[in-house]
Amino acid sequence: MAKWGEGDPRWIVEERADATNVNNWHWTERDVSSWSSECLRQLLLSVRVEGAEGVCQLTDLPKLDGEAWINNRKGKLIFLYEWQLRASWLGTSSAGVKFRGTVDVFNLSDENDMDDLDISVSLGKDQPNTPLLDLMKRTGTKEIQRVLGDYVRQLKSEFSQGMILPTAGGPKKPHPDAKKSQIQTTKTQINPAPRCSSGPSPCLSGVRISTCSFSLKETFQTSPDELYRTFINQEFVQVFTRSAALVDGRCGGRFQLLDGNVSGEFTQLVPDQRIEMRWRFRTWPSEHYANISLELVDQGDETELRMECRGVPVGEEESTREGWTRFYFQAIKQTFGY
């Protein structure tokens, strides 16, 4: 039997000076229900399917009940989540007739695979029968399964950072310079503190991390001046993001949207031609921003948008690219008909 004060070594928990649990011995947990609610809302409201019958899209989420937690026990992460969802859908037939209905998901949880989800699609009360119902059952349910799978993947990757702490005597994280030999397409960068042309205040500098770049092109059936306003006008942004936003559409003006998940600052504005900004996602390292430029090219009846994104943290390229495509480009087209 161990002497008083010595303790059984199997129960000794080493702590840092700041009292964090170095050996991950205690059960720690993080409530991610609020984040999950917003993530599910954004993903589901982006669902849109099209077929010979017409077009259907999810328009509202009147029921979003559940919770999600991440637990850490002895260095092992355990994800617990359970949700019941109801979404409203709007269908427009090829003849232009509109129909409404609902989608229910009863068993989104850590105990079920995506293929095991119980998804029920129905028409609204007093709605006549329509082939759009078959479109939603056939294609819509698969798209809903896909975005719910995206939620689970984001939960297990992006939101679990920091749950497992370094163990005493364990391997240390490699120095950033050591990663350069493993990552050929990125570079270590310190973002400078650019000045906006209309003001003397420097923008906040980013942190030293490995970054990468990408570019996108998209065509919109609208004029450059309308598309320009869509990105810098607060009312337009609130409409296509379907959430409250703060947008100061001036050079040096700040913006925050999608419930604070996205924020940044406009660094250069050339009306109807070019938008440059410092842009970040909430889960990125503190104070790190990517540099984004949007060039609007007038092509007569349409506008080509050329996007260049530089300084994205390594490992975030695909999610950033998909986020811009889905929550900016596709959302603008679906909302305004561009």
mmCIF file of C-alpha atoms in Angstrom, residues 12-332:
data_model
loop_
_atom_site.group_PDB
_atom_site.id
_atom_site.type_symbol
_atom_site.label_atom_id
_atom_site.label_comp_id
_atom_site.label_asym_id
_atom_site.label_seq_id
_atom_site.Cartn_x
_atom_site.Cartn_y
_atom_site.Cartn_z
ATOM 1 C CA ILE A 12 -1.041 10.759 -10.483
ATOM 2 C CA VAL A 13 -1.914 13.477 -12.998
ATOM 3 C CA GLU A 14 0.922 15.740 -14.036
ATOM 4 C CA GLU A 15 -0.047 19.350 -14.591
ATOM 5 C CA ARG A 16 1.603 22.356 -16.116
ATOM 6 C CA ALA A 17 1.958 25.603 -14.266
ATOM 7 C CA ASP A 18 -1.334 26.696 -15.824
ATOM 8 C CA ALA A 19 -3.030 23.542 -14.403
ATOM 9 C CA THR A 20 -3.707 21.914 -17.770
ATOM 10 C CA ASN A 21 -3.802 18.144 -17.799
ATOM 11 C CA VAL A 22 -0.572 17.215 -19.571
ATOM 12 C CA ASN A 23 -1.059 13.463 -19.662
ATOM 13 C CA ASN A 24 -4.717 13.701 -20.726
ATOM 14 C CA TRP A 25 -5.614 11.449 -17.798
ATOM 15 C CA HIS A 26 -8.747 13.225 -16.656
ATOM 16 C CA TRP A 27 -11.930 13.151 -18.716
ATOM 17 C CA THR A 28 -12.248 16.536 -20.394
ATOM 18 C CA GLU A 29 -15.118 17.578 -22.610
ATOM 19 C CA ARG A 30 -16.197 20.384 -24.899
ATOM 20 C CA ASP A 31 -19.785 21.343 -25.686
ATOM 21 C CA VAL A 32 -19.999 21.951 -29.450
ATOM 22 C CA SER A 33 -23.792 22.105 -29.699
ATOM 23 C CA SER A 34 -23.913 25.773 -30.674
ATOM 24 C CA TRP A 35 -21.252 25.369 -33.345
ATOM 25 C CA SER A 36 -22.991 22.229 -34.607
ATOM 26 C CA SER A 37 -26.343 23.999 -34.881
ATOM 27 C CA GLU A 38 -24.897 26.728 -37.062
ATOM 28 C CA CYS A 39 -22.841 24.302 -39.138
ATOM 29 C CA LEU A 40 -25.873 22.085 -39.785
ATOM 30 C CA ARG A 41 -27.999 25.095 -40.666
ATOM 31 C CA GLN A 42 -25.504 26.399 -43.206
ATOM 32 C CA LEU A 43 -24.899 23.002 -44.793
ATOM 33 C CA LEU A 44 -28.565 22.030 -45.072
ATOM 34 C CA LEU A 45 -29.714 25.389 -46.428
ATOM 35 C CA SER A 46 -27.194 24.985 -49.247
ATOM 36 C CA VAL A 47 -28.904 21.812 -50.505
ATOM 37 C CA ARG A 48 -30.292 22.211 -54.019
ATOM 38 C CA VAL A 49 -31.108 19.461 -56.534
ATOM 39 C CA GLU A 50 -32.180 19.718 -60.152
ATOM 40 C CA GLY A 51 -33.656 17.278 -62.632
ATOM 41 C CA ALA A 52 -36.009 16.995 -65.570
ATOM 42 C CA GLU A 53 -38.870 17.495 -63.109
ATOM 43 C CA GLY A 54 -37.571 20.914 -62.007
ATOM 44 C CA VAL A 55 -35.580 22.320 -59.105
ATOM 45 C CA CYS A 56 -35.868 21.738 -55.353
ATOM 46 C CA GLN A 57 -33.998 23.413 -52.518
ATOM 47 C CA LEU A 58 -34.130 23.527 -48.727
ATOM 48 C CA THR A 59 -35.347 26.939 -47.572
ATOM 49 C CA ASP A 60 -35.738 26.760 -43.799
ATOM 50 C CA LEU A 61 -34.868 24.637 -40.771
ATOM 51 C CA PRO A 62 -37.818 24.927 -38.359
ATOM 52 C CA LYS A 63 -36.613 22.050 -36.163
ATOM 53 C CA LEU A 64 -33.036 21.545 -35.023
ATOM 54 C CA ASP A 65 -33.029 19.644 -31.746
ATOM 55 C CA GLY A 66 -30.054 17.908 -30.219
ATOM 56 C CA GLU A 67 -26.570 18.310 -28.825
ATOM 57 C CA ALA A 68 -22.950 17.477 -29.561
ATOM 58 C CA TRP A 69 -19.931 16.942 -27.327
ATOM 59 C CA ILE A 70 -16.273 16.059 -27.763
ATOM 60 C CA ASN A 71 -14.704 14.075 -24.913
ATOM 61 C CA ASN A 72 -11.043 13.316 -24.265
ATOM 62 C CA ARG A 73 -10.174 10.325 -22.093
ATOM 63 C CA LYS A 74 -6.494 9.391 -21.752
ATOM 64 C CA GLY A 75 -5.656 10.938 -25.114
ATOM 65 C CA LYS A 76 -8.554 9.313 -26.968
ATOM 66 C CA LEU A 77 -11.223 11.522 -28.527
ATOM 67 C CA ILE A 78 -14.849 10.427 -28.302
ATOM 68 C CA PHE A 79 -17.478 12.240 -30.380
ATOM 69 C CA LEU A 80 -21.044 12.215 -29.093
ATOM 70 C CA TYR A 81 -23.851 13.830 -31.063
ATOM 71 C CA GLU A 82 -27.550 13.273 -31.576
ATOM 72 C CA TRP A 83 -29.877 15.428 -33.677
ATOM 73 C CA GLN A 84 -33.433 15.460 -34.949
ATOM 74 C CA LEU A 85 -33.972 17.764 -37.904
ATOM 75 C CA ARG A 86 -36.836 19.083 -39.967
ATOM 76 C CA ALA A 87 -36.254 21.175 -43.075
ATOM 77 C CA SER A 88 -38.693 22.887 -45.403
ATOM 78 C CA TRP A 89 -38.204 22.508 -49.143
ATOM 79 C CA LEU A 90 -39.467 24.505 -52.091
ATOM 80 C CA GLY A 91 -39.808 22.919 -55.502
ATOM 81 C CA THR A 92 -40.345 24.656 -58.820
ATOM 82 C CA SER A 93 -41.532 22.389 -61.618
ATOM 83 C CA SER A 94 -40.287 22.670 -65.183
ATOM 84 C CA ALA A 95 -43.585 24.439 -65.924
ATOM 85 C CA GLY A 96 -42.927 27.039 -63.191
ATOM 86 C CA VAL A 97 -45.431 25.709 -60.636
ATOM 87 C CA LYS A 98 -44.222 25.841 -57.008
ATOM 88 C CA PHE A 99 -44.665 23.100 -54.420
ATOM 89 C CA ARG A 100 -43.690 22.956 -50.765
ATOM 90 C CA GLY A 101 -42.854 20.101 -48.456
ATOM 91 C CA THR A 102 -40.730 18.938 -45.530
ATOM 92 C CA VAL A 103 -37.790 16.643 -44.860
ATOM 93 C CA ASP A 104 -37.331 14.926 -41.493
ATOM 94 C CA VAL A 105 -34.102 13.348 -40.245
ATOM 95 C CA PHE A 106 -34.788 11.350 -37.104
ATOM 96 C CA ASN A 107 -31.514 9.693 -36.145
ATOM 97 C CA LEU A 108 -28.408 11.707 -36.946
ATOM 98 C CA SER A 109 -26.118 10.401 -34.193
ATOM 99 C CA ASP A 110 -22.717 8.897 -33.513
ATOM 100 C CA GLU A 111 -24.384 5.480 -33.421
ATOM 101 C CA ASN A 112 -25.508 5.576 -37.059
ATOM 102 C CA ASP A 113 -23.656 5.699 -40.367
ATOM 103 C CA MET A 114 -24.839 8.071 -43.079
ATOM 104 C CA ASP A 115 -26.338 5.133 -44.997
ATOM 105 C CA ASP A 116 -28.442 4.264 -41.947
ATOM 106 C CA LEU A 117 -30.072 7.678 -41.616
ATOM 107 C CA ASP A 118 -33.857 7.674 -41.455
ATOM 108 C CA ILE A 119 -34.836 10.465 -43.864
ATOM 109 C CA SER A 120 -38.494 11.095 -44.645
ATOM 110 C CA VAL A 121 -39.585 13.412 -47.485
ATOM 111 C CA SER A 122 -43.180 14.579 -47.782
ATOM 112 C CA LEU A 123 -45.359 17.181 -49.501
ATOM 113 C CA GLY A 124 -47.090 19.900 -47.545
ATOM 114 C CA LYS A 125 -50.704 19.608 -46.536
ATOM 115 C CA ASP A 126 -53.163 20.091 -49.419
ATOM 116 C CA GLN A 127 -50.326 20.062 -51.971
ATOM 117 C CA PRO A 128 -51.174 18.097 -55.144
ATOM 118 C CA ASN A 129 -48.970 15.196 -56.144
ATOM 119 C CA THR A 130 -45.916 16.175 -58.162
ATOM 120 C CA PRO A 131 -42.856 14.441 -59.700
ATOM 121 C CA LEU A 132 -40.765 16.851 -57.600
ATOM 122 C CA LEU A 133 -41.492 14.632 -54.604
ATOM 123 C CA ASP A 134 -39.752 11.751 -56.375
ATOM 124 C CA LEU A 135 -36.841 14.062 -57.198
ATOM 125 C CA MET A 136 -36.424 14.915 -53.532
ATOM 126 C CA LYS A 137 -36.712 11.275 -52.456
ATOM 127 C CA ARG A 138 -34.322 10.060 -55.140
ATOM 128 C CA THR A 139 -31.702 12.818 -55.305
ATOM 129 C CA GLY A 140 -32.472 15.165 -52.430
ATOM 130 C CA THR A 141 -31.968 12.534 -49.738
ATOM 131 C CA LYS A 142 -28.546 11.652 -51.167
ATOM 132 C CA GLU A 143 -27.506 15.315 -51.103
ATOM 133 C CA ILE A 144 -28.760 15.641 -47.526
ATOM 134 C CA GLN A 145 -26.754 12.556 -46.555
ATOM 135 C CA ARG A 146 -23.693 14.110 -48.179
ATOM 136 C CA VAL A 147 -23.869 17.434 -46.298
ATOM 137 C CA LEU A 148 -24.603 15.684 -42.996
ATOM 138 C CA GLY A 149 -21.487 13.623 -43.635
ATOM 139 C CA ASP A 150 -19.614 16.906 -44.166
ATOM 140 C CA TYR A 151 -20.825 18.047 -40.749
ATOM 141 C CA VAL A 152 -19.466 14.924 -39.066
ATOM 142 C CA ARG A 153 -16.116 15.275 -40.856
ATOM 143 C CA GLN A 154 -15.803 18.920 -39.830
ATOM 144 C CA LEU A 155 -16.720 18.031 -36.263
ATOM 145 C CA LYS A 156 -13.985 15.405 -36.102
ATOM 146 C CA SER A 157 -11.289 17.480 -37.793
ATOM 147 C CA GLU A 158 -11.615 21.228 -37.359
ATOM 148 C CA PHE A 159 -13.351 21.426 -33.992
ATOM 149 C CA SER A 160 -11.289 18.835 -32.130
ATOM 150 C CA GLN A 161 -8.107 20.932 -32.188
ATOM 151 C CA GLY A 162 -6.597 21.437 -28.774
ATOM 152 C CA MET A 163 -8.476 18.589 -27.109
ATOM 153 C CA ILE A 164 -5.377 16.358 -26.861
ATOM 154 C CA LEU A 165 -2.479 17.986 -25.034
ATOM 155 C CA PRO A 166 1.234 17.056 -25.164
ATOM 156 C CA THR A 167 2.085 14.216 -22.774
ATOM 157 C CA ALA A 168 4.943 14.413 -20.308
ATOM 158 C CA GLY A 169 8.073 13.033 -21.937
ATOM 159 C CA GLY A 170 6.202 12.524 -25.199
ATOM 160 C CA PRO A 171 7.351 13.642 -28.634
ATOM 161 C CA LYS A 172 7.328 17.368 -29.219
ATOM 162 C CA LYS A 173 5.575 18.961 -32.157
ATOM 163 C CA PRO A 174 7.972 19.457 -35.054
ATOM 164 C CA HIS A 175 9.320 22.912 -35.595
ATOM 165 C CA PRO A 176 7.553 24.663 -38.497
ATOM 166 C CA ASP A 177 10.806 24.641 -40.481
ATOM 167 C CA ALA A 178 10.899 20.835 -40.276
ATOM 168 C CA LYS A 179 7.634 20.606 -42.201
ATOM 169 C CA LYS A 180 8.961 22.384 -45.276
ATOM 170 C CA SER A 181 10.584 19.210 -46.553
ATOM 171 C CA GLN A 182 7.237 17.406 -46.313
ATOM 172 C CA ILE A 183 5.085 20.087 -47.942
ATOM 173 C CA GLN A 184 6.212 21.033 -51.428
ATOM 174 C CA THR A 185 3.360 23.293 -52.461
ATOM 175 C CA THR A 186 3.440 25.672 -49.507
ATOM 176 C CA LYS A 187 5.746 28.168 -47.936
ATOM 177 C CA THR A 188 6.266 29.715 -44.534
ATOM 178 C CA GLN A 189 5.048 33.257 -44.631
ATOM 179 C CA ILE A 190 4.700 36.278 -42.412
ATOM 180 C CA ASN A 191 1.842 38.413 -43.654
ATOM 181 C CA PRO A 192 2.912 42.040 -43.893
ATOM 182 C CA ALA A 193 0.793 44.778 -42.395
ATOM 183 C CA PRO A 194 -0.718 46.292 -45.561
ATOM 184 C CA ARG A 195 -2.107 49.789 -45.510
ATOM 185 C CA CYS A 196 -5.423 50.642 -47.069
ATOM 186 C CA SER A 197 -5.095 53.338 -49.690
ATOM 187 C CA SER A 198 -7.691 55.557 -48.019
ATOM 188 C CA GLY A 199 -6.413 55.471 -44.435
ATOM 189 C CA PRO A 200 -3.171 55.512 -42.439
ATOM 190 C CA SER A 201 -3.986 52.659 -40.048
ATOM 191 C CA PRO A 202 -2.104 49.430 -40.822
ATOM 192 C CA CYS A 203 -4.016 46.174 -40.908
ATOM 193 C CA LEU A 204 -3.214 43.584 -38.272
ATOM 194 C CA SER A 205 -0.408 41.199 -39.221
ATOM 195 C CA GLY A 206 -0.899 37.465 -39.345
ATOM 196 C CA VAL A 207 1.010 34.745 -37.552
ATOM 197 C CA ARG A 208 3.868 32.659 -38.855
ATOM 198 C CA ILE A 209 2.423 29.485 -40.388
ATOM 199 C CA SER A 210 2.736 27.409 -43.548
ATOM 200 C CA THR A 211 0.320 28.547 -46.228
ATOM 201 C CA CYS A 212 -0.908 27.757 -49.721
ATOM 202 C CA SER A 213 -2.863 29.457 -52.500
ATOM 203 C CA PHE A 214 -5.615 28.699 -55.009
ATOM 204 C CA SER A 215 -7.736 30.427 -57.639
ATOM 205 C CA LEU A 216 -11.342 30.119 -58.787
ATOM 206 C CA LYS A 217 -13.440 31.331 -61.707
ATOM 207 C CA GLU A 218 -17.205 31.723 -61.772
ATOM 208 C CA THR A 219 -19.655 33.287 -64.229
ATOM 209 C CA PHE A 220 -22.700 35.247 -63.070
ATOM 210 C CA GLN A 221 -25.662 36.260 -65.213
ATOM 211 C CA THR A 222 -25.577 39.882 -64.080
ATOM 212 C CA SER A 223 -23.647 43.106 -64.563
ATOM 213 C CA PRO A 224 -20.361 43.924 -62.786
ATOM 214 C CA ASP A 225 -21.947 46.762 -60.794
ATOM 215 C CA GLU A 226 -24.707 44.499 -59.398
ATOM 216 C CA LEU A 227 -22.231 41.751 -58.519
ATOM 217 C CA TYR A 228 -19.908 44.307 -56.908
ATOM 218 C CA ARG A 229 -22.706 45.587 -54.661
ATOM 219 C CA THR A 230 -23.627 42.034 -53.715
ATOM 220 C CA PHE A 231 -20.242 41.561 -52.006
ATOM 221 C CA ILE A 232 -19.926 44.919 -50.218
ATOM 222 C CA ASN A 233 -23.518 45.852 -49.334
ATOM 223 C CA GLN A 234 -24.648 44.660 -45.904
ATOM 224 C CA GLU A 235 -28.265 44.054 -46.915
ATOM 225 C CA PHE A 236 -27.241 41.961 -49.926
ATOM 226 C CA VAL A 237 -24.802 39.920 -47.814
ATOM 227 C CA GLN A 238 -27.454 39.242 -45.172
ATOM 228 C CA VAL A 239 -29.856 38.029 -47.854
ATOM 229 C CA PHE A 240 -27.563 35.498 -49.563
ATOM 230 C CA THR A 241 -26.011 34.248 -46.296
ATOM 231 C CA ARG A 242 -29.461 34.086 -44.651
ATOM 232 C CA SER A 243 -28.040 35.430 -41.403
ATOM 233 C CA ALA A 244 -27.137 38.694 -39.712
ATOM 234 C CA ALA A 245 -23.969 40.353 -40.989
ATOM 235 C CA LEU A 246 -21.890 43.473 -40.379
ATOM 236 C CA VAL A 247 -20.398 44.882 -43.571
ATOM 237 C CA ASP A 248 -18.714 48.283 -43.890
ATOM 238 C CA GLY A 249 -18.302 48.529 -47.653
ATOM 239 C CA ARG A 250 -15.411 51.005 -47.652
ATOM 240 C CA CYS A 251 -11.670 50.598 -48.029
ATOM 241 C CA GLY A 252 -10.516 49.766 -44.535
ATOM 242 C CA GLY A 253 -14.043 48.743 -43.571
ATOM 243 C CA ARG A 254 -14.505 45.563 -41.549
ATOM 244 C CA PHE A 255 -16.938 42.741 -42.170
ATOM 245 C CA GLN A 256 -18.286 39.823 -40.146
ATOM 246 C CA LEU A 257 -20.780 37.266 -41.397
ATOM 247 C CA LEU A 258 -22.115 33.734 -40.978
ATOM 248 C CA ASP A 259 -22.484 34.240 -37.226
ATOM 249 C CA GLY A 260 -18.894 35.356 -36.804
ATOM 250 C CA ASN A 261 -17.379 32.361 -38.593
ATOM 251 C CA VAL A 262 -16.016 34.678 -41.290
ATOM 252 C CA SER A 263 -14.454 38.093 -40.711
ATOM 253 C CA GLY A 264 -11.992 40.450 -42.297
ATOM 254 C CA GLU A 265 -11.331 43.847 -43.847
ATOM 255 C CA PHE A 266 -11.573 45.419 -47.302
ATOM 256 C CA THR A 267 -8.091 46.576 -48.348
ATOM 257 C CA GLN A 268 -8.817 47.836 -51.861
ATOM 258 C CA LEU A 269 -12.071 48.661 -53.636
ATOM 259 C CA VAL A 270 -12.277 49.639 -57.305
ATOM 260 C CA PRO A 271 -16.000 50.127 -57.940
ATOM 261 C CA ASP A 272 -17.506 47.547 -60.299
ATOM 262 C CA GLN A 273 -14.052 46.142 -61.109
ATOM 263 C CA ARG A 274 -12.074 44.792 -58.171
ATOM 264 C CA ILE A 275 -12.400 43.875 -54.485
ATOM 265 C CA GLU A 276 -9.421 43.003 -52.288
ATOM 266 C CA MET A 277 -9.741 41.881 -48.706
ATOM 267 C CA ARG A 278 -8.063 40.253 -45.751
ATOM 268 C CA TRP A 279 -10.255 37.269 -44.897
ATOM 269 C CA ARG A 280 -10.224 34.613 -42.195
ATOM 270 C CA PHE A 281 -12.251 31.707 -40.872
ATOM 271 C CA ARG A 282 -12.812 31.526 -37.129
ATOM 272 C CA THR A 283 -10.931 28.244 -36.567
ATOM 273 C CA TRP A 284 -7.735 29.530 -38.218
ATOM 274 C CA PRO A 285 -4.753 30.485 -36.037
ATOM 275 C CA SER A 286 -5.402 33.702 -34.152
ATOM 276 C CA GLU A 287 -4.985 36.878 -36.232
ATOM 277 C CA HIS A 288 -4.038 35.013 -39.413
ATOM 278 C CA TYR A 289 -5.714 36.291 -42.579
ATOM 279 C CA ALA A 290 -5.670 35.188 -46.198
ATOM 280 C CA ASN A 291 -5.397 37.809 -48.936
ATOM 281 C CA ILE A 292 -8.261 37.552 -51.409
ATOM 282 C CA SER A 293 -8.788 39.449 -54.641
ATOM 283 C CA LEU A 294 -11.981 39.378 -56.700
ATOM 284 C CA GLU A 295 -11.719 40.699 -60.247
ATOM 285 C CA LEU A 296 -14.990 41.406 -62.080
ATOM 286 C CA VAL A 297 -14.732 41.114 -65.864
ATOM 287 C CA ASP A 298 -17.602 42.459 -67.976
ATOM 288 C CA GLN A 299 -18.539 39.978 -70.692
ATOM 289 C CA GLY A 300 -21.665 41.578 -72.048
ATOM 290 C CA ASP A 301 -24.687 39.774 -70.652
ATOM 291 C CA GLU A 302 -22.651 38.187 -67.862
ATOM 292 C CA THR A 303 -19.760 38.852 -65.507
ATOM 293 C CA GLU A 304 -16.780 36.576 -64.973
ATOM 294 C CA LEU A 305 -15.418 36.620 -61.433
ATOM 295 C CA ARG A 306 -11.749 35.700 -61.076
ATOM 296 C CA MET A 307 -10.722 34.951 -57.515
ATOM 297 C CA GLU A 308 -7.171 34.663 -56.185
ATOM 298 C CA CYS A 309 -6.712 33.458 -52.598
ATOM 299 C CA ARG A 310 -3.253 33.550 -51.009
ATOM 300 C CA GLY A 311 -2.145 32.683 -47.485
ATOM 301 C CA VAL A 312 -4.594 29.882 -46.625
ATOM 302 C CA PRO A 313 -3.253 27.703 -43.781
ATOM 303 C CA VAL A 314 -1.990 24.339 -44.948
ATOM 304 C CA GLY A 315 -4.744 21.760 -44.599
ATOM 305 C CA GLU A 316 -7.499 24.374 -44.994
ATOM 306 C CA GLU A 317 -7.325 24.801 -48.783
ATOM 307 C CA GLU A 318 -10.081 22.336 -49.721
ATOM 308 C CA SER A 319 -12.551 23.503 -47.069
ATOM 309 C CA THR A 320 -11.883 27.168 -47.942
ATOM 310 C CA ARG A 321 -12.333 26.518 -51.658
ATOM 311 C CA GLU A 322 -15.564 24.588 -51.019
ATOM 312 C CA GLY A 323 -16.809 27.256 -48.602
ATOM 313 C CA TRP A 324 -16.371 30.050 -51.134
ATOM 314 C CA THR A 325 -18.014 27.994 -53.858
ATOM 315 C CA ARG A 326 -20.976 26.980 -51.718
ATOM 316 C CA PHE A 327 -21.618 29.855 -49.295
ATOM 317 C CA TYR A 328 -20.663 32.704 -51.633
ATOM 318 C CA PHE A 329 -20.966 31.781 -55.313
ATOM 319 C CA GLN A 330 -23.758 29.199 -55.228
ATOM 320 C CA ALA A 331 -25.653 31.093 -52.525
ATOM 321 C CA ILE A 332 -25.566 34.314 -54.587
#
